[in-house]
Amino acid sequence: MFLQGDSGGPLQVKNKKILCMYTVIGVTSFGQACGFTGVPAIYTRVAHYLPWIESIVWPN
């Protein structure tokens, strides 16, 4: 479900091997309505930005 103000929130999937662990695969960008079936929400794929994210989280 995507609501106004959710921009920047995670799109995550549950890890099938490790209990209570999730992987962030996207970041909420925008969408219309509030999670209605058939109404898409737009996410940014995190994998494309991993080098940059890691350089911020784990600087040299």
PDB file of N, CA and C in Angstrom, residues 4-5 7-8 11 13 16-17 20 23 25 30 34 38-40 42-43 46-50 52-55:
ATOM      1  N   GLN A   4       0.101   8.994   0.511  1.00  0.00           N
ATOM      2  CA  GLN A   4       0.809  10.270   0.418  1.00  0.00           C
ATOM      3  C   GLN A   4       1.720  10.426   1.632  1.00  0.00           C
ATOM      4  N   GLY A   5       2.942  10.822   1.399  1.00  0.00           N
ATOM      5  CA  GLY A   5       3.914  10.970   2.478  1.00  0.00           C
ATOM      6  C   GLY A   5       4.815   9.763   2.642  1.00  0.00           C
ATOM      7  N   SER A   7       6.847   8.587   0.359  1.00  0.00           N
ATOM      8  CA  SER A   7       8.032   8.673  -0.494  1.00  0.00           C
ATOM      9  C   SER A   7       9.295   8.456   0.326  1.00  0.00           C
ATOM     10  N   GLY A   8      10.186   7.627  -0.207  1.00  0.00           N
ATOM     11  CA  GLY A   8      11.424   7.303   0.489  1.00  0.00           C
ATOM     12  C   GLY A   8      11.318   6.065   1.349  1.00  0.00           C
ATOM     13  N   LEU A  11      10.602  -0.707  -0.153  1.00  0.00           N
ATOM     14  CA  LEU A  11       9.894  -1.841  -0.739  1.00  0.00           C
ATOM     15  C   LEU A  11      10.780  -3.020  -0.390  1.00  0.00           C
ATOM     16  N   VAL A  13      11.335  -7.376   0.688  1.00  0.00           N
ATOM     17  CA  VAL A  13      10.881  -8.756   0.589  1.00  0.00           C
ATOM     18  C   VAL A  13      11.451  -9.535   1.764  1.00  0.00           C
ATOM     19  N   LYS A  16      13.803 -15.750   2.815  1.00  0.00           N
ATOM     20  CA  LYS A  16      13.248 -17.097   3.007  1.00  0.00           C
ATOM     21  C   LYS A  16      14.121 -17.977   3.891  1.00  0.00           C
ATOM     22  N   LYS A  17      15.390 -17.595   4.066  1.00  0.00           N
ATOM     23  CA  LYS A  17      16.319 -18.429   4.823  1.00  0.00           C
ATOM     24  C   LYS A  17      16.556 -17.946   6.244  1.00  0.00           C
ATOM     25  N   CYS A  20      12.865 -13.345  10.324  1.00  0.00           N
ATOM     26  CA  CYS A  20      12.761 -11.919  10.680  1.00  0.00           C
ATOM     27  C   CYS A  20      13.770 -11.035   9.949  1.00  0.00           C
ATOM     28  N   THR A  23      14.965  -7.852   2.873  1.00  0.00           N
ATOM     29  CA  THR A  23      15.887  -7.214   1.946  1.00  0.00           C
ATOM     30  C   THR A  23      15.166  -6.048   1.290  1.00  0.00           C
ATOM     31  N   ILE A  25      14.512  -3.825  -1.656  1.00  0.00           N
ATOM     32  CA  ILE A  25      14.741  -3.924  -3.095  1.00  0.00           C
ATOM     33  C   ILE A  25      14.338  -2.648  -3.832  1.00  0.00           C
ATOM     34  N   PHE A  30       6.718   7.441  -6.142  1.00  0.00           N
ATOM     35  CA  PHE A  30       5.421   8.116  -6.223  1.00  0.00           C
ATOM     36  C   PHE A  30       4.354   7.144  -6.700  1.00  0.00           C
ATOM     37  N   CYS A  34      -4.412   5.270  -2.919  1.00  0.00           N
ATOM     38  CA  CYS A  34      -3.853   4.650  -1.715  1.00  0.00           C
ATOM     39  C   CYS A  34      -3.885   3.138  -1.803  1.00  0.00           C
ATOM     40  N   GLY A  38      -4.690  -2.638  -8.990  1.00  0.00           N
ATOM     41  CA  GLY A  38      -4.623  -2.183 -10.367  1.00  0.00           C
ATOM     42  C   GLY A  38      -4.073  -0.781 -10.548  1.00  0.00           C
ATOM     43  N   VAL A  39      -3.765  -0.097  -9.455  1.00  0.00           N
ATOM     44  CA  VAL A  39      -3.189   1.252  -9.535  1.00  0.00           C
ATOM     45  C   VAL A  39      -1.719   1.141  -9.135  1.00  0.00           C
ATOM     46  N   PRO A  40      -0.802   1.363 -10.073  1.00  0.00           N
ATOM     47  CA  PRO A  40       0.612   1.145  -9.764  1.00  0.00           C
ATOM     48  C   PRO A  40       1.213   2.211  -8.853  1.00  0.00           C
ATOM     49  N   ILE A  42       5.202   3.627  -7.962  1.00  0.00           N
ATOM     50  CA  ILE A  42       6.495   3.656  -8.644  1.00  0.00           C
ATOM     51  C   ILE A  42       7.614   3.614  -7.600  1.00  0.00           C
ATOM     52  N   TYR A  43       8.549   2.702  -7.820  1.00  0.00           N
ATOM     53  CA  TYR A  43       9.674   2.512  -6.911  1.00  0.00           C
ATOM     54  C   TYR A  43      10.984   2.680  -7.674  1.00  0.00           C
ATOM     55  N   VAL A  46      16.848  -0.323  -5.815  1.00  0.00           N
ATOM     56  CA  VAL A  46      17.992  -0.042  -4.947  1.00  0.00           C
ATOM     57  C   VAL A  46      19.294  -0.599  -5.521  1.00  0.00           C
ATOM     58  N   ALA A  47      19.243  -1.729  -6.194  1.00  0.00           N
ATOM     59  CA  ALA A  47      20.461  -2.378  -6.692  1.00  0.00           C
ATOM     60  C   ALA A  47      21.300  -1.450  -7.566  1.00  0.00           C
ATOM     61  N   HIS A  48      20.664  -0.578  -8.324  1.00  0.00           N
ATOM     62  CA  HIS A  48      21.396   0.338  -9.200  1.00  0.00           C
ATOM     63  C   HIS A  48      22.228   1.355  -8.413  1.00  0.00           C
ATOM     64  N   TYR A  49      21.882   1.569  -7.152  1.00  0.00           N
ATOM     65  CA  TYR A  49      22.536   2.593  -6.341  1.00  0.00           C
ATOM     66  C   TYR A  49      23.380   2.011  -5.208  1.00  0.00           C
ATOM     67  N   LEU A  50      23.571   0.698  -5.184  1.00  0.00           N
ATOM     68  CA  LEU A  50      24.324   0.074  -4.089  1.00  0.00           C
ATOM     69  C   LEU A  50      25.732   0.627  -3.909  1.00  0.00           C
ATOM     70  N   TRP A  52      26.891   3.593  -4.394  1.00  0.00           N
ATOM     71  CA  TRP A  52      26.765   4.895  -3.734  1.00  0.00           C
ATOM     72  C   TRP A  52      26.294   4.730  -2.295  1.00  0.00           C
ATOM     73  N   ILE A  53      25.274   3.898  -2.071  1.00  0.00           N
ATOM     74  CA  ILE A  53      24.748   3.667  -0.719  1.00  0.00           C
ATOM     75  C   ILE A  53      25.857   3.145   0.185  1.00  0.00           C
ATOM     76  N   GLU A  54      26.608   2.154  -0.303  1.00  0.00           N
ATOM     77  CA  GLU A  54      27.680   1.575   0.509  1.00  0.00           C
ATOM     78  C   GLU A  54      28.792   2.583   0.778  1.00  0.00           C
ATOM     79  N   SER A  55      29.059   3.493  -0.156  1.00  0.00           N
ATOM     80  CA  SER A  55      30.103   4.504   0.082  1.00  0.00           C
ATOM     81  C   SER A  55      29.699   5.478   1.183  1.00  0.00           C
TER      82      SER A  55
END
